[in-house]
Backbone as CSV, one residue per row, in Angstrom:
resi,resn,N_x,N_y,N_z,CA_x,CA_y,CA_z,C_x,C_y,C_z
1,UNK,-121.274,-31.775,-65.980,-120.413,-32.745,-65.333,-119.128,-32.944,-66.128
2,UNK,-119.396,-33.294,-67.058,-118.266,-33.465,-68.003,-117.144,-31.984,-68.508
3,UNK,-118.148,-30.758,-68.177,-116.978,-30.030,-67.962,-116.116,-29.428,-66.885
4,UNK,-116.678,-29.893,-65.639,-116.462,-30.116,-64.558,-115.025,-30.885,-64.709
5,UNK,-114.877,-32.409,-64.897,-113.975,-32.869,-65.140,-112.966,-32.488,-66.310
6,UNK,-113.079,-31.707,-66.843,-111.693,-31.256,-68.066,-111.607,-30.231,-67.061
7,UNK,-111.867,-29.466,-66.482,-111.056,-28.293,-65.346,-110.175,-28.990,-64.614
8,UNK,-110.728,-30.187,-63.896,-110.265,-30.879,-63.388,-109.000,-31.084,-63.464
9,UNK,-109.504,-32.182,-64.392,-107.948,-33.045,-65.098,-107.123,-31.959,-65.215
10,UNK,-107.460,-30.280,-66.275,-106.920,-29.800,-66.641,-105.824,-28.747,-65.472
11,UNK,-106.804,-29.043,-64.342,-105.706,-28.291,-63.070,-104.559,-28.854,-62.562
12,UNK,-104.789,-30.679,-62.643,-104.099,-31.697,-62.276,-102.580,-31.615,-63.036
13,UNK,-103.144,-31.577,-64.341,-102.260,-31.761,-65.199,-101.164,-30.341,-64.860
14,UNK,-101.420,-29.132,-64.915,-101.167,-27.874,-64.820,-100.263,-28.486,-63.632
15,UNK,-100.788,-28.646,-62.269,-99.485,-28.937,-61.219,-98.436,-29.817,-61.250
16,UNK,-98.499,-30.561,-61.774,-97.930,-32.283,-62.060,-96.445,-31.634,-62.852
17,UNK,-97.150,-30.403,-63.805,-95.779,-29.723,-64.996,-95.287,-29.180,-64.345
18,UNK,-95.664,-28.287,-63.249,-95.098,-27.570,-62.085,-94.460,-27.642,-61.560
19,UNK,-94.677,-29.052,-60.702,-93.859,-29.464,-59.865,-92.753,-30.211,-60.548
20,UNK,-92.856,-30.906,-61.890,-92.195,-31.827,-62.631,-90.853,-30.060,-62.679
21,UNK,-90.946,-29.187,-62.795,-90.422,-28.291,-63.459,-89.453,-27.754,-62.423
22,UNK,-90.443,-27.442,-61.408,-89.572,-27.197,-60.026,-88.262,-28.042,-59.577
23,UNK,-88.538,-29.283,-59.729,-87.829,-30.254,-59.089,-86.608,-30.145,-60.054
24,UNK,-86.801,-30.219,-61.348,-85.581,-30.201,-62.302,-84.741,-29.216,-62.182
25,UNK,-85.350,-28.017,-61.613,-84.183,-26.403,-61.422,-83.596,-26.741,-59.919
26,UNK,-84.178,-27.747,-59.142,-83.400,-27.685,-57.987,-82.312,-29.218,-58.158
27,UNK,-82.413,-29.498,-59.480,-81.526,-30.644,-59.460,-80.062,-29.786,-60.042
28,UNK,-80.204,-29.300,-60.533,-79.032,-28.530,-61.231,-78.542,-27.616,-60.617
29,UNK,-79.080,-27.175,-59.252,-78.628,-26.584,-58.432,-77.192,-27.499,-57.639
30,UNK,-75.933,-27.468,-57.229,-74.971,-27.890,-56.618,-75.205,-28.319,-55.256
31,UNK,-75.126,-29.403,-54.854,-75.951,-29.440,-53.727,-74.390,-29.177,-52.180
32,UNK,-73.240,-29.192,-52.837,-72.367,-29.362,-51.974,-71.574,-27.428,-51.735
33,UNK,-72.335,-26.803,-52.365,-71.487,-25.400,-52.301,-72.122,-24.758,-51.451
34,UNK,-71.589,-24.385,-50.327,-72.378,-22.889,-49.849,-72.832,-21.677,-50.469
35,UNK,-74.138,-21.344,-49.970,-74.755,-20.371,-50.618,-73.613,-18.874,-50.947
36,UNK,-73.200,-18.700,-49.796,-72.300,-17.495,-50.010,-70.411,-17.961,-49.685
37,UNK,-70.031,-17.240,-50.292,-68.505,-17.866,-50.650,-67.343,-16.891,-49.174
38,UNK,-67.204,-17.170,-48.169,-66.186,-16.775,-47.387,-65.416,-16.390,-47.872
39,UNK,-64.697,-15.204,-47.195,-62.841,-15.054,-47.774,-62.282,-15.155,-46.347
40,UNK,-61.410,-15.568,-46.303,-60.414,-16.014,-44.699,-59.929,-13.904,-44.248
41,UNK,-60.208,-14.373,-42.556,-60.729,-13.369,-42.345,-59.472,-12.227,-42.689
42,UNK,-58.367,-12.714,-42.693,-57.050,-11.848,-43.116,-56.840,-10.779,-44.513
43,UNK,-57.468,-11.548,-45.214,-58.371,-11.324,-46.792,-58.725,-9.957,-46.460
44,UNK,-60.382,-10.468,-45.596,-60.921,-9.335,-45.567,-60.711,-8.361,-44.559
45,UNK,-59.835,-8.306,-43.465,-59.005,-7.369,-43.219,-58.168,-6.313,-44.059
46,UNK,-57.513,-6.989,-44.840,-56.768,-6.290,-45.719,-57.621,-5.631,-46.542
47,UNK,-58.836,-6.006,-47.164,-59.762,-5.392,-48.335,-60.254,-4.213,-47.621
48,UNK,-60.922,-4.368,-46.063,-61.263,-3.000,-45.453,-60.209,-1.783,-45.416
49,UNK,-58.892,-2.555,-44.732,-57.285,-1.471,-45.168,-57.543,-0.594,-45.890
50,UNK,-57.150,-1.673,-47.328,-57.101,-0.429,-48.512,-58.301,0.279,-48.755
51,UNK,-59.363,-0.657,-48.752,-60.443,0.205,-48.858,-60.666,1.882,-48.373
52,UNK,-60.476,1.730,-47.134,-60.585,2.936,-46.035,-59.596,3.681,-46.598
53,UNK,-57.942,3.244,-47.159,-57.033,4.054,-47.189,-57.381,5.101,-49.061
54,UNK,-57.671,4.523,-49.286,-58.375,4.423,-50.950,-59.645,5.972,-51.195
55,UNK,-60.101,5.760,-49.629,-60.811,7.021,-49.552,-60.185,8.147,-48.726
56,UNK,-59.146,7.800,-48.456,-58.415,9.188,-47.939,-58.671,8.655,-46.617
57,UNK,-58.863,7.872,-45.785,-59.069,7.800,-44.208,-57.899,6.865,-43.737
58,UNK,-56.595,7.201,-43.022,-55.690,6.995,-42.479,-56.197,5.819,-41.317
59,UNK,-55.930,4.694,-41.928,-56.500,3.190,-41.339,-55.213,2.901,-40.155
60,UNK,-54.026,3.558,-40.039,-53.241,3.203,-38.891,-53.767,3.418,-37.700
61,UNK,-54.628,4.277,-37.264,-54.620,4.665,-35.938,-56.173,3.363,-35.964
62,UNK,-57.094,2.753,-36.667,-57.893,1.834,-36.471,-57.400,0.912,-36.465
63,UNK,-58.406,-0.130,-35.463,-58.651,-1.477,-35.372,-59.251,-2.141,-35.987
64,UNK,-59.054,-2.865,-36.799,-59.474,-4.181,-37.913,-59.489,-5.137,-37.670
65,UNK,-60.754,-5.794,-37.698,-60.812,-6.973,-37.244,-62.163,-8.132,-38.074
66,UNK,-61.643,-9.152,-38.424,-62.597,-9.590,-39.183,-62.810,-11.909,-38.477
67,UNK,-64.104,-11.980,-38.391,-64.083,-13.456,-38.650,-63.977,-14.280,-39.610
68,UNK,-64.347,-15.725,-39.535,-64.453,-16.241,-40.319,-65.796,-15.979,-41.236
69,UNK,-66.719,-15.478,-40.722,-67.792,-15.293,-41.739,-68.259,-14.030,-42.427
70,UNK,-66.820,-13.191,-42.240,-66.865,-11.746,-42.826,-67.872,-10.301,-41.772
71,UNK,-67.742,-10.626,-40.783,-68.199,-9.612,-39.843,-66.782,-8.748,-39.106
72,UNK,-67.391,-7.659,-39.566,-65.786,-6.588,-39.361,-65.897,-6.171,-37.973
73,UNK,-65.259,-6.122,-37.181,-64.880,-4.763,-35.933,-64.061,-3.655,-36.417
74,UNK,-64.794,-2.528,-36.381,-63.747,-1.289,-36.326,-63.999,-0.878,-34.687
75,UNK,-62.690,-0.372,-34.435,-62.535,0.636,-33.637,-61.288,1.451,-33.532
76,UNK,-61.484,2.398,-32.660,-60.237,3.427,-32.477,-60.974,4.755,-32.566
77,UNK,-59.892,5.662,-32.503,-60.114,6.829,-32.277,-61.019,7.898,-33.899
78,UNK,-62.232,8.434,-33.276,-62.678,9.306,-34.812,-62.971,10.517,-34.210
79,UNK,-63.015,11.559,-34.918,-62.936,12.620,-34.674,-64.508,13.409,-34.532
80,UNK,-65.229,12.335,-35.018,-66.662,12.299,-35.122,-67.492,11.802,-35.060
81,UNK,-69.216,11.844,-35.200,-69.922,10.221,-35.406,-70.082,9.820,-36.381
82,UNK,-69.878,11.551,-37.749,-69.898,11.327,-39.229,-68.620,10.651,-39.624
83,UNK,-67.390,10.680,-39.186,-66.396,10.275,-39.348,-66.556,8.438,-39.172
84,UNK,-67.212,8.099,-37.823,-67.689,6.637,-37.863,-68.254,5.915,-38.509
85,UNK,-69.395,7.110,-39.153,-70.615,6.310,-39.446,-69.721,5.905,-41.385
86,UNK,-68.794,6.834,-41.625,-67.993,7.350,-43.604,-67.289,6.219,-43.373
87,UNK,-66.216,6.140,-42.260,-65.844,4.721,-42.082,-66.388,2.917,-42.060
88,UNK,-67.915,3.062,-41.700,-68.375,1.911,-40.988,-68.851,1.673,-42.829
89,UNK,-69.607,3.070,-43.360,-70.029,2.764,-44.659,-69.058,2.034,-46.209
90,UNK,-68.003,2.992,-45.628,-66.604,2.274,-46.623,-66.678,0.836,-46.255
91,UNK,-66.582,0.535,-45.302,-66.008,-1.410,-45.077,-67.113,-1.676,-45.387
92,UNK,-68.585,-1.741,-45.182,-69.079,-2.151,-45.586,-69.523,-2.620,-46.943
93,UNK,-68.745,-1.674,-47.780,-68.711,-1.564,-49.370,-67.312,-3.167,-49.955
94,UNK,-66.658,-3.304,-48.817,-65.141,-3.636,-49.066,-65.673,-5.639,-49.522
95,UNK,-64.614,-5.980,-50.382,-65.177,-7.471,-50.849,-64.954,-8.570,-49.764
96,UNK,-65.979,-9.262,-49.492,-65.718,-10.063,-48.408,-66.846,-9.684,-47.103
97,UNK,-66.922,-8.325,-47.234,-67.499,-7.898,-45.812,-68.922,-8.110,-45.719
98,UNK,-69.107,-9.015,-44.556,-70.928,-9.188,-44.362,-71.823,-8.274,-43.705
99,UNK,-70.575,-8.234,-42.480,-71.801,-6.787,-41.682,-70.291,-6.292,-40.900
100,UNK,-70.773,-4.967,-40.286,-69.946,-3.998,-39.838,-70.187,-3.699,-38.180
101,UNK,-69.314,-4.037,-37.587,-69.703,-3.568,-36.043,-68.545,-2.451,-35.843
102,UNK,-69.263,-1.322,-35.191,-67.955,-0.077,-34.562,-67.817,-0.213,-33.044
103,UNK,-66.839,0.528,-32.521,-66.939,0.294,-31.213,-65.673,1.496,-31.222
104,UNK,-66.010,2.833,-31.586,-65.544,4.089,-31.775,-65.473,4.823,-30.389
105,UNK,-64.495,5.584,-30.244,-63.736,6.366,-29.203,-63.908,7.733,-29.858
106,UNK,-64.612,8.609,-29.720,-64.762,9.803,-29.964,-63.957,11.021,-29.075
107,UNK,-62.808,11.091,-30.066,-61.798,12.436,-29.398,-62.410,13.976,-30.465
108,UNK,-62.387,14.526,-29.086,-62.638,15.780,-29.415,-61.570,16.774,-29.557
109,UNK,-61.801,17.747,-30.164,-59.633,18.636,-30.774,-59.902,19.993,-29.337
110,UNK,-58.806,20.235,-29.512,-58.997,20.959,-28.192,-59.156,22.437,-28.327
111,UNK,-60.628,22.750,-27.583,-61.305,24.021,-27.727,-60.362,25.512,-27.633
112,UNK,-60.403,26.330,-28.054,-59.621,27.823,-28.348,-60.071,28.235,-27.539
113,UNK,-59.717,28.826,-26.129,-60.424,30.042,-25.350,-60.421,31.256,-26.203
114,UNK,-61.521,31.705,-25.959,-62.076,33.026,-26.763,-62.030,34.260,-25.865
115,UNK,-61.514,35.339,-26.504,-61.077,36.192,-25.917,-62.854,36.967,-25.117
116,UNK,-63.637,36.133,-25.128,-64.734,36.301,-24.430,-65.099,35.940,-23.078
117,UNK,-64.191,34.193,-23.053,-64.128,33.529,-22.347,-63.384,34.304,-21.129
118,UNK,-61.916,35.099,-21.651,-60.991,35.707,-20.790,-61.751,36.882,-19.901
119,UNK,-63.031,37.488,-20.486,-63.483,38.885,-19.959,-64.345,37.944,-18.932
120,UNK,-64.879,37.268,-18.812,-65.976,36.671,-17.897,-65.449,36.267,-16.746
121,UNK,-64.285,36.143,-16.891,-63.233,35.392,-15.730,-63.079,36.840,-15.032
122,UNK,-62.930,37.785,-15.447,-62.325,38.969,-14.712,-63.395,40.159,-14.430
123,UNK,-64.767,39.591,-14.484,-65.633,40.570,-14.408,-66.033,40.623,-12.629
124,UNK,-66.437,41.631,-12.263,-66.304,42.075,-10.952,-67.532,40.977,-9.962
125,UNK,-66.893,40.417,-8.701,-68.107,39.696,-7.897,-68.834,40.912,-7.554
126,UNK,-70.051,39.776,-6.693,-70.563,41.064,-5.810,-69.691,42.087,-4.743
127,UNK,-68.613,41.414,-4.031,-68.160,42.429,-3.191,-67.509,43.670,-4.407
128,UNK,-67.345,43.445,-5.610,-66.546,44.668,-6.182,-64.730,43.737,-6.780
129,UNK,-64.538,43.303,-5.834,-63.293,42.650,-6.213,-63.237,41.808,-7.554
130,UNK,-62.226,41.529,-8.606,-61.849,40.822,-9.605,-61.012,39.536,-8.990
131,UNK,-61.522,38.522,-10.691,-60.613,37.127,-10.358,-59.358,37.873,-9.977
132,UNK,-58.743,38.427,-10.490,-57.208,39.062,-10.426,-56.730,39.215,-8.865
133,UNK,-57.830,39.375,-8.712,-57.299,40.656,-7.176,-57.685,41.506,-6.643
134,UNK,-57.795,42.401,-8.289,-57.980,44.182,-8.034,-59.022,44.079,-7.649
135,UNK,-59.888,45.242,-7.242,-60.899,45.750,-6.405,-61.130,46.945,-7.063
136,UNK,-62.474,47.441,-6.805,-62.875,48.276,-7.367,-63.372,49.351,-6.490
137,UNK,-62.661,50.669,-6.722,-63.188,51.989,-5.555,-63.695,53.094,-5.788
């Protein structure tokens, strides 16, 4: 019985320091600061800019766009989805930035006809005749 009660007491005591301990680290905590520190969204516009420009990616032809709580819009024209995805990863790196939304326009460069392409065009229908014209006798 009696050692029953020193576990006891001795668990009591154990939480009492605990909580006595807890409470003191949340007093010294600031109670008036936000957890995470904003930058005004112009800030972090500009930080994505250079950022992007910093890695070699020509930020004129994009759209930048940032809120008040550091959530970016890119968009505009990329030449790729790897090109979107090198972009979306840069801002996301940039100071200020919370999360990254794209909303990318994928231009494609314009295909070379291949002098393969040209023979298929001129190969004979069934009647014998070519795209051209000629005919075959």
């Amino acid at each position: 019985m009696k050692k029953t009660n020193v576990y006891l007491k001795s668990g009591v005591l154990v939480a009492i320091l605990m909580c006595a301990s807890t409470s003191g680290l949340a007093a010294d905590l600031p109670r008036s600061e936000p957890m995470y520190n904003f930058l005004p969204g112009d800030v972090v516009v500009q930080n994505v800019k250079t950022s992007l420009q910093n890695h070699g990616i020509d930020a004129s032809s994009l759209q930048v766009d940032a809120d008040a709580k550091g959530v970016v819009k890119l968009s505009g024209p990329v030449g790729s989805k790897q090109d979107a995805e090198t972009a979306t990863n840069i801002a996301k790196e940039a100071e200020g930035v919370y999360a990254v939304l794209g909303q990318w326009r994928y231009e494609s460069a314009a295909i070379p006809v291949s002098e393969a392409d040209t023979l298929i065009e001129n190969e004979p229908s069934a009647d014998g005749s070519t795209a051209d014209g000629a005919g075959t006798q």
